Amino acid sequence: MTSTSESVWILGDQLSPYHPGLKAGRRVVMIESLARLNQRPYHRRKLVLIISAMRHYAAALRAAGYDVDYRVAPDFLTGLREHVATFGTRHLICMAAAEYATRQFQQRLADEPGIAITILPNTLFLVERYPPNRPPALMEPFYRAMRRHTGLLIEPDGNPTGGIWNFDHENRRRYDGRPVPPPLRFAPDEITRQVIADLAVACPRAIGSADDFDLPVTREQALQALADFIARRLPDFGPFEDAMSSEHDLLFHSQLSPLLNIGLLDPLETAQAAVDAYRHGHAPLASVEGFVRQIIGWREYIYYRYWELMPDLLQANAWRAERPLPDWFWTGRTRMRCLSKVISRVLDSGYCHHIERLMVLCNFAVLAGIRPQAVNDWFLECYIDAYEWVVTPNVIGMGLNADGGRTATKPYIASAAYIDKMSDYCKGCVYDRKARVGSQACPFNTLYWHFLITHEERLRANPRLGPAVLGLRRLSTDERRAIVAQANEILGRIEEL
């Protein structure tokens, strides 16, 4: 039995074998907070993933010789107070939480009588291992700095592998029908089955179903999922990174973000595995660089931006969008085929890949003037990889451009032409992907041109949107009036789309 008065509190998104608070002889406390689990009506697959991974992690620590106090408590504070009273803890160690509110809570623990608190850096993010010398204004210089810090895809002379930093221009192909290897599936073991049963009672408001739960929940399974992606889907990841398909949920994406976001995978080892595949001739450079950019570039940049912009980011609304989220975001029952397919996919599995999030869901929300906080809430509740640090800057910042351009330099808006170019969603849709006005005109078209007309002066000032705004010159006064009238009609019956 451990006799030390030191304990390390490990959160459910910090399940790393490299947790900096782990030390021989130091007791571990882990808490299933019922308040946190029910803070929102989260997707059941996400809840099962976290709690099953926590229980498996606790079992692995015990097998490694750690004394683990695993508690189910009404909330974190109650659980910690019970732990302190039971074991006489005088020094509580924790790794800084990734989310703002929980980190604020950790800092307030210093007010607990008789307890010394040490908050360690969150080493699950490379940006906390390699802090930038100065705040990065844009993602690209940030990404290059992270490449230099890590040495990933950097040659001995200091230049980027392949002579250029970014191969994004090669990664924009439409899916061509080639076979798509599915990700590994992991049948629930006894621990996971018990978690499913427990959470059915503990989280009555949760959405979705966990009946077909098959996600990795251990470090070993996470490594298997990583190896499977590297071997079977990474080679085709790059060319089809932006492609969308009604038939294939993932295409060649990794679906590793849920595992990275709870600590079962380390970002450096994940990116390094892709680089190793390139070095051994198993994957092309464009695919590997695109994946590395997602892991050590965008993911780390988003985390860094989150901590720069919080807490004001939560209320950002630069485009003054106030329309409620349509009810069909909770059912998928809309005649717009792209939105119906993507929303139904998310409600079913808790996942869709990043282009569908950006160019279908967020694109529509921007064009329709949906209130950013409503969109942000939906993402936080529906996705298995959703945490405030990643959702809020991605949705309010990049996806909706509601932060005034501090995360992304332009709003990512597009008409049906982009969706048709990158997917098969327009095929069989009741709406005409080429029409701007008329009874069958695709709402994406009408709302896209309406957005340009409404915000023309502001958009003209953005050099990255020049060509799109210049297209307004081809519209006659009558065409403009027709677009505005139809857009107002569409927005007035948005629930019926």
Coordinates of C-alpha atoms in Angstrom, one line a residue:
M1 CA 0.0 0.0 0.0
T2 CA 1.3 3.4 -1.0
S3 CA 1.9 5.6 2.1
T4 CA 2.9 8.8 0.4
S5 CA 0.9 12.0 1.0
E6 CA 1.4 12.9 -2.6
S7 CA -1.3 12.1 -5.2
V8 CA -1.5 12.8 -8.9
W9 CA -4.9 13.6 -10.3
I10 CA -5.2 12.3 -13.9
L11 CA -8.1 13.6 -16.1
G12 CA -10.0 11.5 -18.6
D13 CA -8.3 13.3 -21.5
Q14 CA -4.8 12.8 -20.1
L15 CA -4.5 9.0 -20.4
S16 CA -0.9 9.0 -21.5
P17 CA 1.8 6.6 -20.5
Y18 CA 4.1 9.6 -20.5
H19 CA 2.0 11.7 -18.0
P20 CA 4.5 13.9 -16.3
G21 CA 2.9 13.3 -12.9
L22 CA 3.4 9.6 -12.9
K23 CA 6.2 8.6 -10.5
A24 CA 7.0 5.4 -8.6
G25 CA 5.4 5.4 -5.2
R26 CA 3.0 8.3 -6.0
R27 CA -0.7 7.5 -5.6
V28 CA -3.0 8.1 -8.6
V29 CA -6.5 9.5 -8.2
M30 CA -9.0 9.3 -11.1
I31 CA -12.6 10.6 -10.9
E32 CA -15.7 9.9 -13.0
S33 CA -17.5 13.2 -12.4
L34 CA -21.2 12.7 -13.0
A35 CA -21.6 16.5 -13.3
R36 CA -19.0 16.6 -16.1
L37 CA -20.5 13.6 -17.9
N38 CA -23.9 15.3 -17.9
Q39 CA -22.7 18.9 -18.5
R40 CA -24.2 18.5 -22.0
P41 CA -26.2 15.8 -23.8
Y42 CA -23.0 14.3 -25.3
H43 CA -22.9 11.5 -27.8
R44 CA -22.9 8.1 -26.1
R45 CA -20.0 6.8 -28.1
K46 CA -17.9 9.7 -26.8
L47 CA -18.9 9.0 -23.2
V48 CA -18.2 5.3 -23.5
L49 CA -14.8 6.0 -25.2
I50 CA -13.7 8.2 -22.3
I51 CA -14.9 6.2 -19.4
S52 CA -13.9 2.8 -20.8
A53 CA -10.4 4.3 -21.6
M54 CA -10.2 5.7 -18.1
R55 CA -11.1 2.3 -16.5
H56 CA -8.7 0.5 -18.8
Y57 CA -5.9 3.0 -18.0
A58 CA -6.5 2.6 -14.2
A59 CA -6.2 -1.2 -14.6
A60 CA -3.0 -0.8 -16.6
L61 CA -1.5 1.5 -13.9
R62 CA -2.5 -1.0 -11.2
A63 CA -0.8 -3.8 -13.2
A64 CA 2.3 -1.6 -13.3
G65 CA 2.4 -1.3 -9.6
Y66 CA 0.6 2.0 -9.0
D67 CA -1.9 2.5 -6.2
V68 CA -4.9 3.9 -8.0
D69 CA -7.9 5.5 -6.2
Y70 CA -10.6 5.4 -8.9
R71 CA -13.8 7.1 -7.9
V72 CA -17.3 7.8 -9.2
A73 CA -18.4 11.1 -7.6
P74 CA -21.0 13.8 -8.1
D75 CA -18.3 16.2 -9.3
F76 CA -14.5 16.6 -9.3
L77 CA -14.3 18.7 -6.1
T78 CA -16.3 16.2 -4.1
G79 CA -14.2 13.3 -5.4
L80 CA -11.0 15.1 -4.6
R81 CA -12.1 16.0 -1.1
E82 CA -13.1 12.4 -0.5
H83 CA -9.7 11.2 -1.8
V84 CA -7.9 13.7 0.5
A85 CA -9.9 12.7 3.5
T86 CA -9.3 9.0 2.9
F87 CA -5.6 9.0 2.2
G88 CA -4.4 12.1 4.0
T89 CA -3.1 13.7 0.9
R90 CA -1.2 16.9 1.4
H91 CA 0.3 17.5 -2.0
L92 CA -1.9 17.2 -5.1
I93 CA -0.2 17.1 -8.5
C94 CA -2.0 17.5 -11.8
M95 CA -1.2 18.2 -15.4
A96 CA -2.8 21.4 -16.7
A97 CA -6.2 20.8 -18.2
A98 CA -6.6 21.4 -21.9
E99 CA -9.9 23.2 -21.4
Y100 CA -10.2 26.6 -19.9
A101 CA -12.9 26.0 -17.3
T102 CA -11.2 22.9 -15.9
R103 CA -7.8 24.6 -15.7
Q104 CA -9.5 27.5 -13.8
F105 CA -10.8 24.9 -11.4
Q106 CA -7.4 23.4 -11.0
Q107 CA -6.0 26.8 -10.1
R108 CA -8.8 27.3 -7.5
L109 CA -7.8 24.1 -5.7
A110 CA -5.0 26.1 -4.2
D111 CA -7.7 27.6 -1.9
E112 CA -8.4 24.1 -0.4
P113 CA -7.1 24.1 3.2
G114 CA -4.0 22.0 3.9
I115 CA -3.4 21.0 0.3
A116 CA -0.4 22.2 -1.8
I117 CA -1.2 22.2 -5.6
T118 CA 1.4 21.7 -8.4
I119 CA 0.1 22.1 -11.9
L120 CA 2.5 20.7 -14.5
P121 CA 2.5 21.8 -18.2
N122 CA 0.3 19.8 -20.5
T123 CA 2.8 17.8 -22.4
L124 CA 0.2 16.2 -24.6
F125 CA 0.6 19.2 -26.8
L126 CA 3.9 19.9 -28.6
V127 CA 3.4 23.6 -28.3
E128 CA 3.8 23.2 -24.5
R129 CA 7.0 21.2 -25.1
Y130 CA 8.3 23.7 -27.7
P131 CA 6.8 27.1 -26.8
P132 CA 7.1 29.6 -29.7
N133 CA 9.5 32.5 -29.3
R134 CA 6.8 34.9 -30.3
P135 CA 3.1 34.6 -30.8
P136 CA 2.4 33.4 -34.4
A137 CA 0.0 35.5 -36.4
L138 CA -0.7 32.8 -39.0
M139 CA -0.8 29.0 -39.1
E140 CA 1.8 28.6 -41.9
P141 CA 4.8 30.2 -40.0
F142 CA 3.7 28.4 -36.8
Y143 CA 3.7 25.1 -38.7
R144 CA 7.2 25.7 -40.1
A145 CA 8.4 26.5 -36.6
M146 CA 7.0 23.2 -35.3
R147 CA 8.6 21.3 -38.2
R148 CA 12.0 22.9 -37.2
H149 CA 11.5 22.1 -33.5
T150 CA 10.6 18.5 -34.1
G151 CA 12.8 17.8 -37.1
L152 CA 10.0 16.1 -38.9
L153 CA 10.4 16.2 -42.7
I154 CA 13.5 18.4 -42.3
E155 CA 16.7 17.6 -44.1
P156 CA 20.2 17.8 -42.6
D157 CA 20.7 21.2 -44.3
G158 CA 17.7 22.6 -42.6
N159 CA 15.5 22.7 -45.6
P160 CA 12.1 21.0 -45.9
T161 CA 12.0 17.5 -47.4
G162 CA 11.0 17.7 -51.0
G163 CA 12.1 21.4 -51.3
I164 CA 8.7 22.9 -50.2
W165 CA 6.9 23.2 -46.9
N166 CA 3.4 22.5 -48.0
F167 CA 1.9 20.1 -50.6
D168 CA -1.7 21.1 -50.1
H169 CA -2.0 21.9 -53.9
E170 CA -1.6 18.2 -54.6
N171 CA -4.3 17.1 -52.1
R172 CA -7.5 18.2 -53.7
R173 CA -8.8 15.3 -55.8
R174 CA -12.4 14.1 -55.9
Y175 CA -12.8 10.5 -54.8
D176 CA -12.4 8.2 -57.8
G177 CA -14.1 5.0 -56.5
R178 CA -11.0 3.1 -55.5
P179 CA -11.3 0.6 -52.6
V180 CA -11.3 2.1 -49.2
P181 CA -9.8 0.0 -46.4
P182 CA -12.0 0.3 -43.3
P183 CA -10.5 1.2 -40.0
L184 CA -9.9 -1.5 -37.4
R185 CA -12.9 -2.4 -35.2
F186 CA -12.5 -3.4 -31.6
A187 CA -15.2 -5.6 -30.0
P188 CA -16.1 -4.3 -26.5
D189 CA -14.6 -6.4 -23.7
E190 CA -16.1 -6.9 -20.2
I191 CA -15.0 -3.5 -19.0
T192 CA -16.5 -1.7 -22.0
R193 CA -19.7 -3.6 -21.8
Q194 CA -20.1 -2.6 -18.1
V195 CA -19.4 1.0 -19.0
I196 CA -22.1 1.0 -21.7
A197 CA -24.6 -0.3 -19.1
D198 CA -23.4 2.1 -16.4
L199 CA -23.7 5.2 -18.6
A200 CA -27.1 4.2 -19.9
V201 CA -28.2 4.9 -16.3
A202 CA -25.8 7.7 -15.4
C203 CA -26.3 9.8 -18.5
P204 CA -30.0 9.7 -19.5
R205 CA -29.8 12.8 -21.7
A206 CA -26.9 11.5 -23.9
I207 CA -27.6 11.4 -27.6
G208 CA -26.9 8.6 -30.1
S209 CA -26.3 5.0 -29.4
A210 CA -23.4 2.9 -28.1
D211 CA -24.9 -0.4 -29.2
D212 CA -22.3 -0.8 -32.0
F213 CA -19.4 0.7 -30.1
D214 CA -16.1 -0.5 -31.6
L215 CA -13.5 2.2 -30.9
P216 CA -10.0 1.6 -29.4
V217 CA -10.0 2.1 -25.6
T218 CA -6.5 1.1 -24.6
R219 CA -3.0 2.2 -25.5
E220 CA -2.3 -1.1 -27.3
Q221 CA -5.5 -0.8 -29.4
A222 CA -4.7 2.9 -30.2
L223 CA -1.2 1.8 -31.5
Q224 CA -2.9 -0.9 -33.6
A225 CA -5.3 1.7 -35.1
L226 CA -2.3 4.0 -35.9
A227 CA -0.4 1.2 -37.5
D228 CA -3.4 0.2 -39.6
F229 CA -3.9 3.7 -40.8
I230 CA -0.3 4.2 -41.7
A231 CA -0.2 0.9 -43.6
R232 CA -3.6 0.9 -45.4
R233 CA -5.0 4.5 -45.8
L234 CA -2.1 7.0 -45.4
P235 CA -0.8 6.4 -49.0
D236 CA -4.1 7.7 -50.4
F237 CA -4.8 10.2 -47.7
G238 CA -3.2 13.1 -49.4
P239 CA -4.8 13.2 -52.8
F240 CA -8.3 12.6 -51.3
E241 CA -7.9 14.6 -48.1
D242 CA -10.6 17.1 -49.2
A243 CA -12.9 14.6 -50.9
M244 CA -16.3 13.7 -49.6
S245 CA -18.4 10.6 -50.3
S246 CA -21.9 9.5 -49.5
E247 CA -20.8 5.9 -49.4
H248 CA -17.6 6.1 -47.3
D249 CA -17.7 7.8 -43.9
L250 CA -13.9 8.2 -43.6
L251 CA -12.4 7.6 -47.0
F252 CA -8.7 7.6 -46.3
H253 CA -8.8 9.7 -43.1
S254 CA -7.3 8.3 -39.9
Q255 CA -10.0 8.8 -37.3
L256 CA -7.2 9.1 -34.8
S257 CA -8.2 12.4 -33.3
P258 CA -10.4 10.9 -30.6
L259 CA -7.3 8.9 -29.4
L260 CA -4.9 11.8 -29.6
N261 CA -7.4 14.0 -27.7
I262 CA -7.5 11.7 -24.7
G263 CA -3.8 10.9 -24.6
L264 CA -3.8 7.3 -25.9
L265 CA -1.6 8.5 -28.7
D266 CA 1.1 11.1 -28.6
P267 CA 1.2 13.7 -31.4
L268 CA 4.9 13.4 -32.0
E269 CA 4.9 9.6 -32.3
T270 CA 1.8 9.8 -34.5
A271 CA 3.4 12.2 -36.9
Q272 CA 6.7 10.3 -36.7
A273 CA 5.0 7.1 -37.8
A274 CA 3.9 8.8 -41.0
V275 CA 7.3 10.2 -41.6
D276 CA 8.8 6.7 -41.1
A277 CA 6.4 5.3 -43.7
Y278 CA 7.7 7.9 -46.2
R279 CA 11.4 7.2 -45.4
H280 CA 10.8 3.5 -46.0
G281 CA 9.0 4.1 -49.3
H282 CA 5.5 3.1 -48.0
A283 CA 3.7 6.4 -48.5
P284 CA 4.2 9.4 -50.9
L285 CA 5.5 12.7 -49.5
A286 CA 2.4 14.7 -50.3
S287 CA 0.2 12.4 -48.2
V288 CA 2.7 12.3 -45.3
E289 CA 3.2 16.0 -45.3
G290 CA -0.5 16.6 -45.3
F291 CA -1.0 14.3 -42.3
V292 CA 2.0 15.8 -40.4
R293 CA 0.5 19.3 -41.1
Q294 CA -2.8 18.2 -39.5
I295 CA -1.0 16.8 -36.4
I296 CA 1.8 19.2 -35.6
G297 CA 0.5 22.1 -37.6
W298 CA -3.2 22.8 -37.4
R299 CA -4.0 20.8 -34.3
E300 CA -1.2 22.5 -32.3
Y301 CA -2.0 26.0 -33.8
I302 CA -5.7 25.6 -32.8
Y303 CA -4.7 24.7 -29.2
Y304 CA -2.3 27.7 -29.1
R305 CA -4.9 30.0 -30.5
Y306 CA -7.6 28.7 -28.0
W307 CA -5.4 29.8 -25.0
E308 CA -4.7 33.2 -26.7
L309 CA -8.4 34.0 -27.4
M310 CA -10.2 32.6 -24.4
P311 CA -12.6 33.3 -22.8
D312 CA -13.7 36.0 -25.2
L313 CA -13.7 33.5 -28.0
L314 CA -16.9 31.9 -26.7
Q315 CA -18.9 35.0 -27.3
A316 CA -17.4 36.0 -30.6
N317 CA -19.9 36.9 -33.4
A318 CA -18.1 39.1 -35.9
W319 CA -20.8 38.6 -38.6
R320 CA -23.6 39.3 -36.2
A321 CA -25.4 36.0 -37.0
E322 CA -28.4 35.4 -34.7
R323 CA -30.5 32.8 -36.4
P324 CA -31.3 29.7 -34.3
L325 CA -29.9 26.3 -35.4
P326 CA -32.5 24.5 -37.5
D327 CA -34.1 21.5 -35.7
W328 CA -33.1 19.2 -38.5
F329 CA -29.5 19.4 -37.3
W330 CA -30.8 17.0 -34.6
T331 CA -32.5 14.6 -37.1
G332 CA -30.8 14.9 -40.5
R333 CA -34.2 15.3 -42.1
T334 CA -33.6 17.9 -44.7
R335 CA -33.9 17.7 -48.5
M336 CA -30.4 19.0 -49.0
R337 CA -28.7 15.7 -49.6
C338 CA -25.2 16.8 -48.5
L339 CA -26.4 18.1 -45.2
S340 CA -28.7 15.2 -44.6
K341 CA -25.9 12.7 -45.3
V342 CA -23.3 14.5 -43.1
I343 CA -25.6 15.2 -40.2
S344 CA -27.1 11.7 -40.2
R345 CA -23.5 10.4 -40.2
V346 CA -22.6 12.5 -37.2
L347 CA -25.7 11.6 -35.2
D348 CA -25.1 7.9 -35.9
S349 CA -21.3 7.6 -35.3
G350 CA -20.3 10.9 -33.6
Y351 CA -17.8 11.6 -36.5
C352 CA -17.3 13.0 -39.9
H353 CA -14.0 14.2 -41.4
H354 CA -12.8 17.8 -41.4
I355 CA -13.8 18.9 -44.9
E356 CA -17.4 17.9 -44.2
R357 CA -17.3 19.8 -40.9
L358 CA -15.9 22.9 -42.7
M359 CA -17.3 23.0 -46.1
V360 CA -20.8 21.5 -45.5
L361 CA -21.8 22.2 -41.9
C362 CA -20.0 25.4 -41.1
N363 CA -20.3 26.7 -44.6
F364 CA -24.1 26.4 -44.4
A365 CA -24.1 28.0 -40.9
V366 CA -22.1 31.0 -42.1
L367 CA -24.3 31.5 -45.2
A368 CA -27.5 31.1 -43.2
G369 CA -26.4 33.4 -40.4
I370 CA -26.7 30.8 -37.7
R371 CA -25.6 32.0 -34.2
P372 CA -22.0 30.8 -33.6
Q373 CA -22.6 29.7 -30.1
A374 CA -25.5 27.4 -31.2
V375 CA -23.2 25.8 -33.9
N376 CA -20.4 25.5 -31.3
D377 CA -22.7 23.7 -28.9
W378 CA -23.9 21.3 -31.5
F379 CA -20.3 20.3 -32.4
L380 CA -19.4 19.9 -28.7
E381 CA -22.3 17.6 -28.1
C382 CA -22.2 15.5 -31.2
Y383 CA -18.6 14.6 -31.9
I384 CA -16.5 11.8 -30.2
D385 CA -13.4 13.9 -30.6
A386 CA -15.0 17.2 -29.4
Y387 CA -13.3 19.2 -26.6
E388 CA -13.7 23.0 -26.2
W389 CA -10.0 23.6 -27.0
V390 CA -10.4 22.1 -30.5
V391 CA -14.0 22.8 -31.3
T392 CA -14.4 26.4 -30.4
P393 CA -11.4 27.8 -32.4
N394 CA -12.2 25.5 -35.2
V395 CA -15.9 26.3 -35.3
I396 CA -16.2 29.9 -34.1
G397 CA -12.8 30.8 -35.4
M398 CA -12.1 29.0 -38.6
G399 CA -15.4 27.5 -39.7
L400 CA -17.6 30.5 -39.0
N401 CA -15.0 33.3 -39.1
A402 CA -16.8 34.8 -36.1
D403 CA -13.6 35.8 -34.3
G404 CA -12.9 38.6 -36.8
G405 CA -10.3 36.7 -38.7
R406 CA -7.9 36.0 -35.8
T407 CA -7.9 32.2 -36.5
A408 CA -8.4 32.2 -40.3
T409 CA -7.9 35.1 -42.6
K410 CA -11.1 34.6 -44.6
P411 CA -14.5 33.0 -44.2
Y412 CA -14.6 29.6 -45.8
I413 CA -17.7 30.0 -47.9
A414 CA -18.7 28.2 -51.1
S415 CA -21.6 27.6 -53.4
A416 CA -22.9 24.2 -54.4
A417 CA -20.2 24.1 -57.1
Y418 CA -17.5 23.3 -54.5
I419 CA -19.6 20.5 -52.9
D420 CA -20.3 19.1 -56.3
K421 CA -16.7 19.2 -57.3
M422 CA -15.4 17.4 -54.2
S423 CA -18.3 14.9 -53.6
D424 CA -21.1 12.9 -55.0
Y425 CA -23.7 14.6 -52.7
C426 CA -25.3 16.6 -55.4
K427 CA -26.2 13.5 -57.4
G428 CA -29.9 12.7 -56.8
C429 CA -30.5 15.8 -54.7
V430 CA -33.9 17.5 -55.3
Y431 CA -32.2 20.8 -55.6
D432 CA -30.5 22.1 -58.8
R433 CA -26.8 22.5 -58.0
K434 CA -26.4 25.0 -60.9
A435 CA -29.3 27.3 -60.2
R436 CA -29.1 30.5 -58.0
V437 CA -32.8 31.3 -58.1
G438 CA -36.0 29.5 -58.8
S439 CA -38.0 26.9 -57.0
Q440 CA -35.3 24.2 -57.3
A441 CA -32.3 26.3 -56.8
C442 CA -29.8 24.9 -54.3
P443 CA -29.9 26.9 -51.0
F444 CA -26.1 26.9 -51.0
N445 CA -26.1 28.9 -54.2
T446 CA -28.7 31.4 -53.2
L447 CA -27.3 31.9 -49.8
Y448 CA -23.7 32.1 -51.0
W449 CA -24.5 35.0 -53.4
H450 CA -26.8 36.6 -50.8
F451 CA -23.9 36.6 -48.4
L452 CA -21.6 38.2 -50.9
I453 CA -24.2 40.9 -51.7
T454 CA -25.0 41.6 -48.1
H455 CA -21.3 41.9 -47.0
E456 CA -19.9 43.1 -50.3
E457 CA -18.1 46.2 -49.0
R458 CA -16.4 44.3 -46.1
L459 CA -15.5 41.3 -48.3
R460 CA -13.9 43.5 -51.0
A461 CA -11.4 44.6 -48.3
N462 CA -10.1 41.0 -48.0
P463 CA -7.6 40.3 -50.7
R464 CA -8.1 36.5 -50.4
L465 CA -11.8 36.9 -51.4
G466 CA -11.2 39.2 -54.4
P467 CA -12.1 36.8 -57.2
A468 CA -15.4 35.7 -55.4
V469 CA -16.5 39.3 -54.8
L470 CA -15.6 40.4 -58.3
G471 CA -18.1 37.9 -59.5
L472 CA -20.8 40.2 -58.2
R473 CA -20.0 42.5 -61.1
R474 CA -21.7 40.1 -63.5
L475 CA -25.0 40.3 -61.7
S476 CA -27.5 42.8 -62.9
T477 CA -29.7 44.8 -60.5
D478 CA -32.6 42.5 -61.2
E479 CA -30.5 39.4 -60.5
R480 CA -29.3 40.9 -57.2
R481 CA -32.9 41.7 -56.2
A482 CA -34.0 38.2 -57.1
I483 CA -31.2 36.6 -55.1
V484 CA -32.0 38.7 -52.0
A485 CA -35.7 38.0 -52.3
Q486 CA -35.2 34.2 -52.6
A487 CA -32.6 34.2 -49.8
N488 CA -35.1 35.9 -47.5
E489 CA -37.7 33.4 -48.5
I490 CA -35.4 30.5 -47.9
L491 CA -34.3 31.8 -44.5
G492 CA -37.9 32.4 -43.5
R493 CA -38.7 28.7 -44.0
I494 CA -35.3 27.3 -43.1
E495 CA -36.9 24.4 -41.1
E496 CA -38.6 23.2 -44.3
L497 CA -35.4 23.0 -46.5

